[in-house]
């Protein structure tokens, strides 16, 4: 998804700061990049492809600027070309803009502007912003007024930054798309001067400051050696400065070949952070603050992708405690919204910015529903808009494939369920397993044979994943992880569902990964399903704690420590993450930035 960086007050480092910021935003996924620098004139340089292409274009040019903006584009209107890359300019080149999101009424605005004689040079929706500003400035409005007036004509989602020749600093506005200001050396809210940053996401400038201000929908900012934040009517807004807790090192690869592998290995620490101060083993208590006072009569989960798999798991936890709960794909929620009664609507989202999930939460909130988000991102739109937030505290996740945050989501869902709807008996059974979880994950990381399994099965026609109960969402997640980073065909199924159709696809070229936990009825039924696929010639990889006799029917075994079935889901998933990673790595895929995908999906 697109990324924005802007800065002022960096002197001769302006260009380097912008390019550095763009590189830090690469994890969001993009297909072109560009920068615009304001000096006596505005200079724009942009290129389709990776940031290295932009660097090549910048080589040998001495581009200076007091202020600048940069952008990584993920195509929505028009293919990834130099012309469609941001920044976009007006007819004179004196106004340049970058934009994240989608301007829904852009065609109508473009028709209007073309009728007035404006010439467009790209296919993008964004370019209308520059021409609308030009129109107003030509009519005599100040650049600040022109920016405000322009933004008020836009319908849709946007985070926008603009430069205007002859004007000090940069302008910014947001609606449904995140934008954050960073206060660097010498910058404070009452002062004049110092370094200011603007970005769609903190990692873009985290190397330079940990002091941030989150802009809200409908707010405008002017960064000109000071910071002025106003409403759309121009009234001053007073903003709080927040401190970002994590450091820049956490966004580096720390010697791993890929962020995904680093993040898989960070899971023990991430889980400790999630559990710290929240579970007490002696007394089997769970402390998640006031959230524990919630007493929902039902729970509706809304989420997408990996977070949806976590939602399925969460719904099972709540239902098993006797409270009605259902997981909805966020993009489908509003098509037939379920009755709310006194249900709690829980949006699960790593980023806290996913448009489909936000939209479902807003739909529920609009009907008077109480909303809750379980997220990794402090200050995200969901965190700010929902009635309640539970953080998973996984730390920044850079790889597009969600790994440690899925583990964090499952763990935090246990805390939510145990604290709100479950009994003391259940807490006594689960809290010790939660306390063991970071160590158990570490044991898997230290001993996994996933790499050999990946080597053995790489090149198969299809990969199937099966599980029951809490292991069913993990089977879906195992398949999603493999397909998104390896581009190989993979499907996850409820183990009992295979015989109702998918079994027709099974043969010796379709390895089946089966999750088998414990020695109860679920395990023995899944063993029955393993026998069914084995009889059709499929190789079987069993992910198991060794309590059942599943290993007898397996071609390969991926072991997990004995645990509670709920925490075993986190453990089994680690093995599947490693299998997906090693298959994709052997195939030479772009693991951290898979083709066509983006880390934060801020369009519906
Ligand atoms: C999974 O690896 C993907 N990154 C994707 O499915 C992701 O989980 C989904 O887009 C939702 O993102 P969110 O958790 O930030 O809302």
Coordinates of C-alpha atoms and ligand atoms in Angstrom, one line a residue:
X1 CA 0.0 0.0 0.0
X2 CA 1.2 3.5 -0.7
X3 CA 3.5 5.3 1.8
X4 CA 4.2 9.0 2.4
X5 CA 7.3 10.7 3.9
X6 CA 7.9 14.4 4.2
X7 CA 10.4 16.6 6.1
X8 CA 11.5 20.2 6.8
X9 CA 14.5 21.5 8.7
X10 CA 16.9 18.8 7.6
X11 CA 19.1 21.2 5.6
X12 CA 21.4 19.4 3.1
X13 CA 20.1 16.0 4.3
X14 CA 16.6 16.6 3.0
X15 CA 16.9 14.3 0.0
X16 CA 18.7 11.6 1.9
X17 CA 16.0 11.8 4.6
X18 CA 13.2 11.3 2.1
X19 CA 14.9 8.3 0.3
X20 CA 15.7 6.8 3.7
X21 CA 12.1 7.2 4.7
X22 CA 10.9 5.6 1.4
X23 CA 13.1 2.6 2.1
X24 CA 11.6 2.3 5.6
X25 CA 8.2 2.2 4.0
X26 CA 9.0 -0.5 1.4
X27 CA 7.5 -3.1 3.7
X28 CA 4.0 -1.7 2.9
X29 CA 4.4 -2.9 -0.7
X30 CA 4.8 -0.6 -3.7
X31 CA 5.5 -0.5 -7.4
X32 CA 7.0 2.9 -8.0
X33 CA 8.5 5.8 -5.9
X34 CA 9.3 9.4 -6.2
X35 CA 10.4 12.6 -4.4
X36 CA 9.7 16.3 -4.7
X37 CA 12.0 18.9 -3.1
X38 CA 11.2 22.6 -2.5
X39 CA 14.0 25.1 -2.9
X40 CA 13.7 28.2 -5.1
X41 CA 11.9 25.9 -7.5
X42 CA 10.3 22.5 -6.9
X43 CA 12.2 19.6 -8.4
X44 CA 10.5 16.2 -8.9
X45 CA 12.2 12.9 -9.6
X46 CA 10.2 9.6 -9.8
X47 CA 10.6 6.1 -11.2
X48 CA 8.6 2.9 -11.7
X49 CA 10.0 -0.1 -9.9
X50 CA 12.0 -0.4 -6.8
X51 CA 13.6 2.5 -4.9
X52 CA 16.9 1.5 -6.5
X53 CA 15.5 2.7 -9.8
X54 CA 14.7 6.1 -8.2
X55 CA 18.3 6.1 -6.8
X56 CA 19.7 5.5 -10.3
X57 CA 17.7 8.5 -11.6
X58 CA 18.9 10.7 -8.7
X59 CA 22.6 9.8 -9.2
X60 CA 24.7 12.7 -10.4
X61 CA 21.9 15.2 -9.8
X62 CA 22.4 17.8 -7.0
X63 CA 18.9 18.3 -5.8
X64 CA 18.7 20.5 -2.7
X65 CA 15.6 21.5 -0.8
X66 CA 14.5 23.1 2.4
X67 CA 11.5 20.8 2.5
X68 CA 10.4 17.8 0.6
X69 CA 7.9 15.0 0.1
X70 CA 8.3 11.4 -1.0
X71 CA 6.0 8.6 -1.9
X72 CA 5.9 4.8 -2.6
X73 CA 2.9 4.0 -4.9
X74 CA 0.9 0.8 -5.0
X75 CA -1.2 1.1 -8.2
X76 CA -4.9 1.7 -8.0
X77 CA -5.6 4.0 -11.0
X78 CA -3.3 3.3 -13.9
X79 CA -0.3 0.9 -14.2
X80 CA 3.0 1.4 -12.4
X81 CA 4.8 3.8 -14.7
X82 CA 7.1 6.8 -14.2
X83 CA 4.2 9.1 -15.2
X84 CA 1.8 7.5 -12.7
X85 CA 4.4 7.6 -9.8
X86 CA 3.9 10.3 -7.3
X87 CA 4.5 13.3 -6.7
X88 CA 2.0 14.7 -9.2
X89 CA 2.2 18.3 -10.4
X90 CA -0.2 20.9 -11.7
X91 CA 0.2 22.5 -15.2
X92 CA 2.9 24.9 -14.0
X93 CA 5.0 22.5 -11.9
X94 CA 4.6 24.9 -9.0
X95 CA 2.2 22.7 -6.9
X96 CA 3.2 19.0 -6.2
X97 CA 1.3 16.5 -4.2
X98 CA 1.6 12.9 -2.9
X99 CA -1.5 10.9 -1.9
X100 CA -2.5 7.6 -0.2
X101 CA -6.0 6.3 -0.7
X102 CA -8.6 6.7 -3.4
X103 CA -10.4 9.9 -4.5
X104 CA -13.8 8.5 -5.4
X105 CA -15.0 11.6 -7.3
X106 CA -11.8 12.1 -9.2
X107 CA -13.3 11.5 -12.7
X108 CA -15.9 14.3 -12.2
X109 CA -13.2 16.7 -10.9
X110 CA -10.9 15.8 -13.8
X111 CA -13.6 16.4 -16.4
X112 CA -14.3 19.8 -14.8
X113 CA -10.6 20.7 -14.8
X114 CA -10.0 19.5 -18.3
X115 CA -13.0 21.6 -19.5
X116 CA -11.2 24.6 -17.9
X117 CA -8.0 23.8 -19.9
X118 CA -5.9 21.8 -17.5
X119 CA -3.6 19.2 -19.0
X120 CA -3.2 15.9 -17.2
X121 CA -0.1 13.8 -17.5
X122 CA -1.0 10.7 -15.5
X123 CA -3.9 8.2 -15.1
X124 CA -4.1 8.8 -11.4
X125 CA -6.9 10.1 -9.2
X126 CA -4.2 12.1 -7.3
X127 CA -3.4 14.5 -10.0
X128 CA -6.7 16.3 -9.7
X129 CA -5.5 17.6 -6.3
X130 CA -2.6 19.5 -7.8
X131 CA -4.7 21.0 -10.6
X132 CA -7.5 22.0 -8.1
X133 CA -5.0 23.8 -6.0
X134 CA -3.5 25.6 -9.1
X135 CA -7.0 26.7 -10.0
X136 CA -7.6 28.3 -6.6
X137 CA -4.1 29.9 -6.4
X138 CA -4.6 31.4 -9.8
X139 CA -7.9 32.9 -8.6
X140 CA -5.9 34.6 -5.8
X141 CA -6.3 32.3 -2.8
X142 CA -3.3 31.8 -0.5
X143 CA -1.7 28.3 -0.9
X144 CA -3.0 27.3 2.6
X145 CA -6.6 28.3 1.7
X146 CA -6.3 26.7 -1.7
X147 CA -5.1 23.4 -0.1
X148 CA -8.0 23.5 2.4
X149 CA -10.6 24.3 -0.2
X150 CA -9.2 21.6 -2.5
X151 CA -9.3 18.9 0.1
X152 CA -12.9 19.8 1.0
X153 CA -13.9 18.9 -2.5
X154 CA -12.5 15.4 -2.3
X155 CA -14.6 12.4 -1.6
X156 CA -13.0 9.1 -0.5
X157 CA -10.0 8.3 1.5
X158 CA -6.8 10.2 1.5
X159 CA -3.6 11.2 3.3
X160 CA -2.1 14.1 1.3
X161 CA 1.0 16.1 1.4
X162 CA 1.7 19.1 -0.8
X163 CA 4.4 21.6 -1.6
X164 CA 3.8 25.0 -3.3
X165 CA 6.6 27.0 -4.9
X166 CA 7.4 30.2 -3.0
X167 CA 5.7 28.9 0.1
X168 CA 7.7 27.8 3.2
X169 CA 7.0 24.2 4.3
X170 CA 4.5 21.6 3.5
X171 CA 0.7 21.1 3.8
X172 CA -1.0 17.9 4.9
X173 CA -4.5 16.5 5.5
X174 CA -6.1 13.1 6.1
X175 CA -9.4 11.3 5.9
X176 CA -9.5 7.5 6.4
X177 CA -5.8 7.1 5.8
X178 CA -3.2 7.5 8.5
X179 CA -0.8 10.4 8.8
X180 CA 1.6 11.1 11.6
X181 CA 3.9 14.1 12.3
X182 CA 7.3 13.6 13.9
X183 CA 9.0 16.2 16.1
X184 CA 12.8 16.0 15.5
X185 CA 15.8 18.0 16.8
X186 CA 14.9 21.4 18.0
X187 CA 11.2 21.0 17.3
X188 CA 8.5 21.6 19.8
X189 CA 4.8 22.6 19.6
X190 CA 5.3 26.2 20.7
X191 CA 8.6 26.9 19.1
X192 CA 9.8 28.2 15.8
X193 CA 12.3 26.1 13.8
X194 CA 13.6 22.6 14.3
X195 CA 13.1 19.4 12.3
X196 CA 9.6 18.1 11.4
X197 CA 8.7 14.9 9.7
X198 CA 5.4 13.7 8.1
X199 CA 4.7 10.1 7.3
X200 CA 2.0 7.6 6.7
X201 CA 3.8 5.3 9.2
X202 CA 6.3 6.0 12.1
X203 CA 9.1 3.7 10.8
X204 CA 9.6 6.2 8.0
X205 CA 11.2 8.7 10.4
X206 CA 11.8 6.6 13.5
X207 CA 15.6 6.8 13.1
X208 CA 15.3 10.6 13.7
X209 CA 12.8 10.9 16.5
X210 CA 10.5 9.1 18.9
X211 CA 8.1 12.1 19.4
X212 CA 5.0 11.9 17.3
X213 CA 1.6 13.5 16.8
X214 CA -1.2 11.6 15.2
X215 CA -3.4 13.6 12.9
X216 CA -7.1 12.8 12.9
X217 CA -9.6 12.6 10.0
X218 CA -10.6 16.1 8.9
X219 CA -7.5 17.8 10.4
X220 CA -5.0 19.9 8.4
X221 CA -1.4 20.4 9.2
X222 CA 1.1 23.0 8.1
X223 CA 4.8 22.2 8.8
X224 CA 6.9 25.2 8.2
X225 CA 9.6 25.2 10.9
X226 CA 6.7 25.1 13.4
X227 CA 3.6 23.0 13.3
X228 CA 0.0 24.3 13.0
X229 CA -2.9 21.8 13.1
X230 CA -6.3 23.1 12.3
X231 CA -9.8 21.8 11.6
X232 CA -11.3 22.1 8.1
X233 CA -12.8 25.5 9.2
X234 CA -9.3 26.7 10.1
X235 CA -9.7 26.6 13.9
X236 CA -6.5 25.7 15.7
X237 CA -6.4 22.2 17.3
X238 CA -4.2 21.4 20.3
X239 CA -2.4 18.1 19.9
X240 CA -0.8 15.7 22.3
X241 CA 2.8 14.5 21.7
X242 CA 3.2 10.8 22.1
X243 CA 6.4 8.8 22.6
X244 CA 7.0 5.8 20.4
X245 CA 8.2 2.9 22.6
X246 CA 10.1 0.8 20.1
X247 CA 13.5 1.7 18.7
X248 CA 14.8 1.9 15.1
X249 CA 16.8 -1.3 15.5
X250 CA 13.6 -3.2 15.8
X251 CA 12.8 -2.2 12.2
X252 CA 16.1 -3.6 10.9
X253 CA 16.8 -7.3 9.9
X254 CA 19.4 -8.0 12.7
X255 CA 21.3 -10.4 10.5
X256 CA 18.4 -12.5 9.2
X257 CA 18.0 -12.9 5.5
X258 CA 14.4 -11.7 5.6
X259 CA 12.2 -9.7 8.0
X260 CA 9.8 -12.6 7.9
X261 CA 12.4 -15.0 9.4
X262 CA 13.4 -12.4 11.9
X263 CA 9.8 -11.9 12.9
X264 CA 9.2 -15.7 13.2
X265 CA 12.2 -15.8 15.6
X266 CA 10.9 -12.8 17.5
X267 CA 7.8 -14.7 18.6
X268 CA 9.0 -15.7 22.1
X269 CA 9.8 -12.1 22.9
X270 CA 6.6 -10.8 21.3
X271 CA 4.6 -13.3 23.3
X272 CA 6.3 -12.3 26.6
X273 CA 5.5 -8.7 25.8
X274 CA 1.9 -9.6 25.2
X275 CA 1.7 -11.5 28.5
X276 CA 3.8 -9.2 30.7
X277 CA 1.9 -8.0 33.7
X278 CA -1.3 -9.6 32.4
X279 CA -1.2 -13.1 33.7
X280 CA -0.4 -14.3 37.2
X281 CA 0.2 -18.1 37.4
X282 CA 0.0 -18.5 41.2
X283 CA -3.5 -17.1 41.4
X284 CA -4.5 -18.0 37.8
X285 CA -5.6 -14.4 37.2
X286 CA -5.7 -12.4 34.0
X287 CA -5.5 -8.6 34.2
X288 CA -6.4 -6.6 31.2
X289 CA -7.7 -3.5 33.0
X290 CA -11.2 -2.2 32.6
X291 CA -11.8 -4.4 29.6
X292 CA -12.5 -7.3 32.1
X293 CA -15.7 -5.4 33.1
X294 CA -17.2 -6.0 29.7
X295 CA -20.0 -8.5 29.9
X296 CA -21.1 -9.0 26.3
X297 CA -24.2 -11.0 25.5
X298 CA -22.5 -11.9 22.2
X299 CA -19.4 -11.1 20.2
X300 CA -19.1 -10.4 16.5
X301 CA -15.6 -10.5 15.2
X302 CA -14.7 -8.6 12.0
X303 CA -11.3 -9.0 10.3
X304 CA -9.4 -9.8 7.1
X305 CA -6.8 -12.3 6.0
X306 CA -4.6 -13.6 8.8
X307 CA -6.5 -11.5 11.3
X308 CA -9.7 -13.2 10.2
X309 CA -8.2 -16.6 11.0
X310 CA -7.5 -15.2 14.5
X311 CA -11.1 -14.0 14.6
X312 CA -12.3 -17.6 13.8
X313 CA -10.2 -18.8 16.7
X314 CA -11.5 -16.1 19.0
X315 CA -15.1 -16.9 18.2
X316 CA -14.5 -20.5 19.2
X317 CA -13.0 -19.4 22.5
X318 CA -16.0 -17.3 23.3
X319 CA -18.6 -19.9 22.1
X320 CA -16.9 -22.6 24.1
X321 CA -17.4 -20.4 27.1
X322 CA -21.2 -20.5 26.4
X323 CA -21.5 -17.0 24.8
X324 CA -22.7 -16.6 21.2
X325 CA -19.8 -15.5 18.9
X326 CA -19.2 -15.4 15.2
X327 CA -16.3 -14.3 12.9
X328 CA -17.1 -12.3 9.9
X329 CA -14.9 -11.4 6.9
X330 CA -14.9 -7.6 7.3
X331 CA -15.5 -7.0 3.6
X332 CA -18.7 -9.0 3.8
X333 CA -20.0 -7.7 7.1
X334 CA -22.0 -4.8 5.8
X335 CA -23.7 -6.7 3.0
X336 CA -26.0 -8.4 5.5
X337 CA -25.2 -6.9 8.9
X338 CA -26.2 -9.2 11.8
X339 CA -28.5 -7.9 14.5
X340 CA -26.5 -6.2 17.2
X341 CA -28.5 -6.6 20.4
X342 CA -25.9 -6.1 23.1
X343 CA -23.1 -7.7 21.2
X344 CA -19.6 -6.4 21.3
X345 CA -18.1 -5.9 17.8
X346 CA -14.4 -6.8 17.8
X347 CA -12.2 -5.7 15.0
X348 CA -8.9 -7.6 14.8
X349 CA -6.2 -5.9 12.9
X350 CA -2.4 -5.9 13.1
X351 CA -2.2 -2.4 11.4
X352 CA -5.4 -1.0 12.9
X353 CA -5.8 0.7 9.5
X354 CA -7.3 -2.0 7.2
X355 CA -10.1 -0.3 5.3
X356 CA -12.5 -3.3 5.2
X357 CA -12.2 -3.8 9.0
X358 CA -12.5 -0.1 9.7
X359 CA -15.6 0.1 7.6
X360 CA -17.3 -2.9 9.3
X361 CA -16.5 -1.3 12.7
X362 CA -17.9 2.0 11.6
X363 CA -21.0 0.3 10.3
X364 CA -21.6 -1.4 13.7
X365 CA -20.8 1.8 15.5
X366 CA -23.3 3.7 13.3
X367 CA -26.0 1.3 14.5
X368 CA -25.1 2.0 18.1
X369 CA -22.8 -1.0 18.6
X370 CA -20.0 -1.1 21.2
X371 CA -16.7 -1.5 19.3
X372 CA -13.5 -3.0 20.4
X373 CA -10.2 -3.4 18.6
X374 CA -7.4 -5.9 19.2
X375 CA -4.5 -4.4 17.4
X376 CA -0.7 -4.1 17.3
X377 CA -0.6 -0.4 16.4
X378 CA -0.9 2.2 19.1
X379 CA -2.5 5.4 17.8
X380 CA -3.9 3.6 14.7
X381 CA -7.3 4.7 13.5
X382 CA -9.0 1.7 15.0
X383 CA -7.3 2.4 18.4
X384 CA -8.6 5.9 18.3
X385 CA -12.1 5.2 17.0
X386 CA -13.1 2.1 18.9
X387 CA -14.7 2.2 22.4
X388 CA -12.0 -0.2 23.7
X389 CA -8.6 -1.4 22.7
X390 CA -6.5 -4.4 23.6
X391 CA -2.9 -4.2 22.3
X392 CA -1.1 -7.3 21.3
X393 CA 2.4 -5.6 21.8
X394 CA 4.2 -7.7 19.2
X395 CA 6.4 -4.8 18.1
X396 CA 6.7 -3.5 14.5
X397 CA 6.1 -6.2 11.9
X398 CA 7.7 -5.3 8.6
X399 CA 7.3 -8.5 6.5
X400 CA 4.0 -8.4 4.5
X401 CA 3.2 -11.9 5.8
X402 CA 1.8 -11.6 9.3
X403 CA 3.7 -14.0 11.6
X404 CA 4.4 -12.8 15.1
X405 CA 1.3 -10.7 15.2
X406 CA -0.9 -13.8 14.5
X407 CA 0.7 -15.5 17.5
X408 CA 0.1 -12.2 19.5
X409 CA -3.5 -12.1 18.3
X410 CA -4.2 -15.7 19.4
X411 CA -2.6 -15.0 22.8
X412 CA -4.4 -11.8 23.4
X413 CA -7.7 -13.4 22.4
X414 CA -7.1 -15.9 25.2
X415 CA -6.6 -13.0 27.6
X416 CA -9.8 -11.4 26.4
X417 CA -11.8 -14.5 26.7
X418 CA -10.4 -15.6 30.0
X419 CA -10.9 -12.1 31.5
X420 CA -14.4 -11.5 30.3
X421 CA -16.4 -14.7 29.7
X422 CA -14.6 -17.7 31.2
X423 CA -14.6 -19.3 34.6
X424 CA -11.8 -19.6 37.2
X425 CA -11.6 -23.3 36.3
X426 CA -10.8 -22.4 32.7
X427 CA -8.2 -19.8 33.8
X428 CA -6.5 -22.4 36.0
X429 CA -6.2 -24.7 33.0
X430 CA -5.1 -22.1 30.4
X431 CA -2.9 -19.6 32.3
X432 CA 0.0 -22.0 33.0
X433 CA 0.0 -23.0 29.3
X434 CA 0.1 -19.3 28.3
X435 CA 3.0 -18.8 30.7
X436 CA 4.9 -21.7 29.0
X437 CA 4.1 -20.4 25.5
X438 CA 7.2 -18.2 24.8
X439 CA 9.5 -21.0 26.0
X440 CA 7.6 -23.6 24.0
X441 CA 7.8 -21.5 20.8
X442 CA 11.6 -21.1 21.4
X443 CA 12.0 -24.9 21.7
X444 CA 10.3 -25.3 18.3
X445 CA 12.5 -22.6 16.7
X446 CA 15.6 -24.3 18.1
X447 CA 14.7 -27.8 16.9
X448 CA 12.3 -27.6 13.9
X449 CA 12.9 -29.8 10.9
X450 CA 10.6 -27.6 8.8
X451 CA 13.5 -26.8 6.4
X452 CA 14.0 -30.5 5.5
X453 CA 10.3 -30.9 5.1
X454 CA 10.3 -27.9 2.8
X455 CA 13.2 -29.3 0.8
X456 CA 11.4 -32.6 0.4
X457 CA 8.0 -31.3 -0.8
X458 CA 9.1 -28.2 -2.7
X459 CA 7.7 -28.5 -6.2
X460 CA 4.5 -30.3 -5.3
X461 CA 1.4 -29.5 -7.4
X462 CA -0.6 -28.4 -4.4
X463 CA -0.4 -28.3 -0.6
X464 CA -3.3 -29.0 1.7
X465 CA -3.6 -28.2 5.3
X466 CA -6.2 -29.7 7.7
X467 CA -7.2 -29.3 11.3
X468 CA -10.2 -29.4 13.6
X469 CA -11.5 -27.1 16.4
X470 CA -8.7 -24.6 17.3
X471 CA -6.4 -26.2 14.8
X472 CA -8.8 -25.4 11.9
X473 CA -8.0 -21.6 11.7
X474 CA -4.3 -22.7 11.9
X475 CA -4.8 -24.9 8.9
X476 CA -6.3 -22.0 7.0
X477 CA -3.4 -19.7 8.1
X478 CA -0.8 -22.3 7.1
X479 CA -2.2 -22.4 3.6
X480 CA -2.5 -18.6 3.4
X481 CA 1.1 -18.1 4.5
X482 CA 2.4 -20.6 2.0
X483 CA 0.4 -19.3 -1.0
X484 CA 1.1 -15.6 -0.3
X485 CA 4.9 -15.9 -0.1
X486 CA 5.7 -18.9 -2.4
X487 CA 3.0 -18.3 -5.0
X488 CA 2.3 -22.1 -4.9
X489 CA -1.2 -23.4 -4.7
X490 CA -2.3 -24.2 -1.1
X491 CA -5.6 -24.7 0.6
X492 CA -6.7 -25.1 4.2
X493 CA -9.7 -27.2 5.2
X494 CA -11.6 -28.3 8.2
X495 CA -10.3 -31.9 8.5
X496 CA -13.8 -33.4 8.4
X497 CA -14.7 -31.5 5.2
X498 CA -12.1 -33.1 2.9
X499 CA -14.4 -36.0 2.1
X500 CA -17.2 -33.7 1.0
X501 CA -15.3 -32.6 -2.1
X502 CA -11.6 -31.6 -1.8
X503 CA -10.6 -35.3 -1.5
X504 CA -11.1 -35.6 -5.3
X505 CA -7.9 -33.4 -5.6
X506 CA -5.7 -35.5 -3.4
X507 CA -3.0 -37.7 -5.0
X508 CA 0.7 -38.4 -4.5
X509 CA 1.6 -34.9 -5.6
X510 CA -0.5 -33.1 -2.9
X511 CA 1.2 -33.3 0.5
X512 CA -1.4 -32.9 3.3
X513 CA -0.2 -31.1 6.5
X514 CA -2.4 -32.3 9.4
X515 CA -2.6 -30.7 12.8
X516 CA -3.2 -33.3 15.5
X517 CA -3.2 -32.2 19.1
X518 CA -3.9 -34.3 22.3
X519 CA -5.3 -37.8 22.3
X520 CA -9.0 -37.0 22.5
X521 CA -11.9 -37.4 20.1
X522 CA -10.8 -34.5 17.8
X523 CA -7.4 -36.0 17.4
X524 CA -8.7 -39.5 16.7
X525 CA -11.1 -38.1 14.1
X526 CA -8.3 -36.2 12.4
X527 CA -6.2 -39.4 12.4
X528 CA -9.2 -41.0 10.6
X529 CA -9.0 -38.2 8.0
X530 CA -5.2 -38.7 7.6
X531 CA -5.9 -42.4 6.8
X532 CA -8.4 -41.3 4.1
X533 CA -5.8 -39.1 2.3
X534 CA -3.1 -41.7 2.8
X535 CA -5.3 -44.3 1.1
X536 CA -5.4 -42.0 -1.9
X537 CA -1.6 -41.9 -2.1
X538 CA -1.1 -38.4 -0.6
X539 CA 2.1 -37.9 1.5
X540 CA 1.2 -36.8 5.0
X541 CA 3.1 -34.3 7.3
X542 CA 1.8 -34.4 10.8
X543 CA 2.2 -31.5 13.1
X544 CA 1.7 -33.0 16.5
X545 CA 2.5 -33.0 20.2
X546 CA 2.9 -36.8 20.0
X547 CA -0.1 -37.7 22.3
X548 CA -2.1 -39.6 19.6
X549 CA -0.9 -42.3 17.2
X550 CA -0.9 -39.8 14.2
X551 CA 2.8 -40.3 13.7
X552 CA 2.3 -43.9 12.6
X553 CA 0.5 -42.7 9.5
X554 CA 2.9 -39.8 8.7
X555 CA 5.7 -39.5 6.1
X556 CA 7.1 -36.6 8.1
X557 CA 6.5 -35.3 11.6
X558 CA 6.9 -31.7 12.8
X559 CA 6.9 -31.9 16.6
X560 CA 5.4 -29.4 19.1
X561 CA 5.7 -29.5 22.9
X562 CA 2.6 -30.8 24.8
X563 CA 0.4 -27.9 25.7
X564 CA -3.2 -26.9 26.1
X565 CA -5.1 -27.3 22.7
X566 CA -5.6 -23.5 22.6
X567 CA -1.9 -22.7 23.0
X568 CA -1.0 -25.7 20.7
X569 CA -2.6 -23.7 17.9
X570 CA 0.1 -21.1 18.3
X571 CA 2.8 -23.8 18.4
X572 CA 1.7 -25.7 15.4
X573 CA 1.4 -22.5 13.5
X574 CA 5.1 -21.8 14.1
X575 CA 6.0 -25.0 12.3
X576 CA 3.8 -24.0 9.3
X577 CA 5.3 -20.6 9.2
X578 CA 8.8 -22.1 8.9
X579 CA 7.6 -24.6 6.2
X580 CA 6.1 -21.7 4.2
X581 CA 9.3 -19.6 4.6
X582 CA 11.7 -22.3 3.5
X583 CA 9.6 -23.3 0.5
X584 CA 9.4 -19.7 -0.6
X585 CA 13.1 -19.1 0.1
X586 CA 14.1 -22.2 -2.0
X587 CA 12.0 -20.9 -4.8
X588 CA 13.7 -17.5 -4.6
X589 CA 10.5 -15.5 -4.0
X590 CA 10.3 -12.0 -2.8
X591 CA 9.5 -13.1 0.7
X592 CA 9.1 -9.8 2.6
X593 CA 7.3 -8.1 -0.3
X594 CA 5.3 -10.7 -2.2
X595 CA 4.1 -9.7 -5.6
X596 CA 0.7 -7.9 -5.7
X597 CA 0.4 -7.7 -1.9
X598 CA 0.7 -4.8 0.6
X599 CA 1.3 -4.8 4.3
X600 CA -1.4 -2.3 5.1
X601 CA -4.5 -2.5 2.9
X602 CA -6.2 0.9 3.2
X603 CA -8.6 0.6 0.3
X604 CA -11.9 -1.4 0.3
Ligands
LIG1 C1 -1.3 -12.0 6.0 O1 0.0 -12.5 6.0 C2 -1.6 -10.7 5.3 N1 -0.6 -9.7 5.6 C3 -3.0 -10.2 5.4 O2 -3.9 -11.3 5.2 C4 -3.4 -9.4 6.6 O3 -3.5 -10.2 7.7 C5 -4.7 -8.7 6.3 O4 -4.5 -7.8 5.2 C6 -5.3 -7.9 7.5 O5 -4.4 -6.9 7.9 P1 -4.5 -6.3 9.3 O6 -4.3 -7.3 10.3 O7 -3.5 -5.2 9.4 O8 -5.9 -5.7 9.4

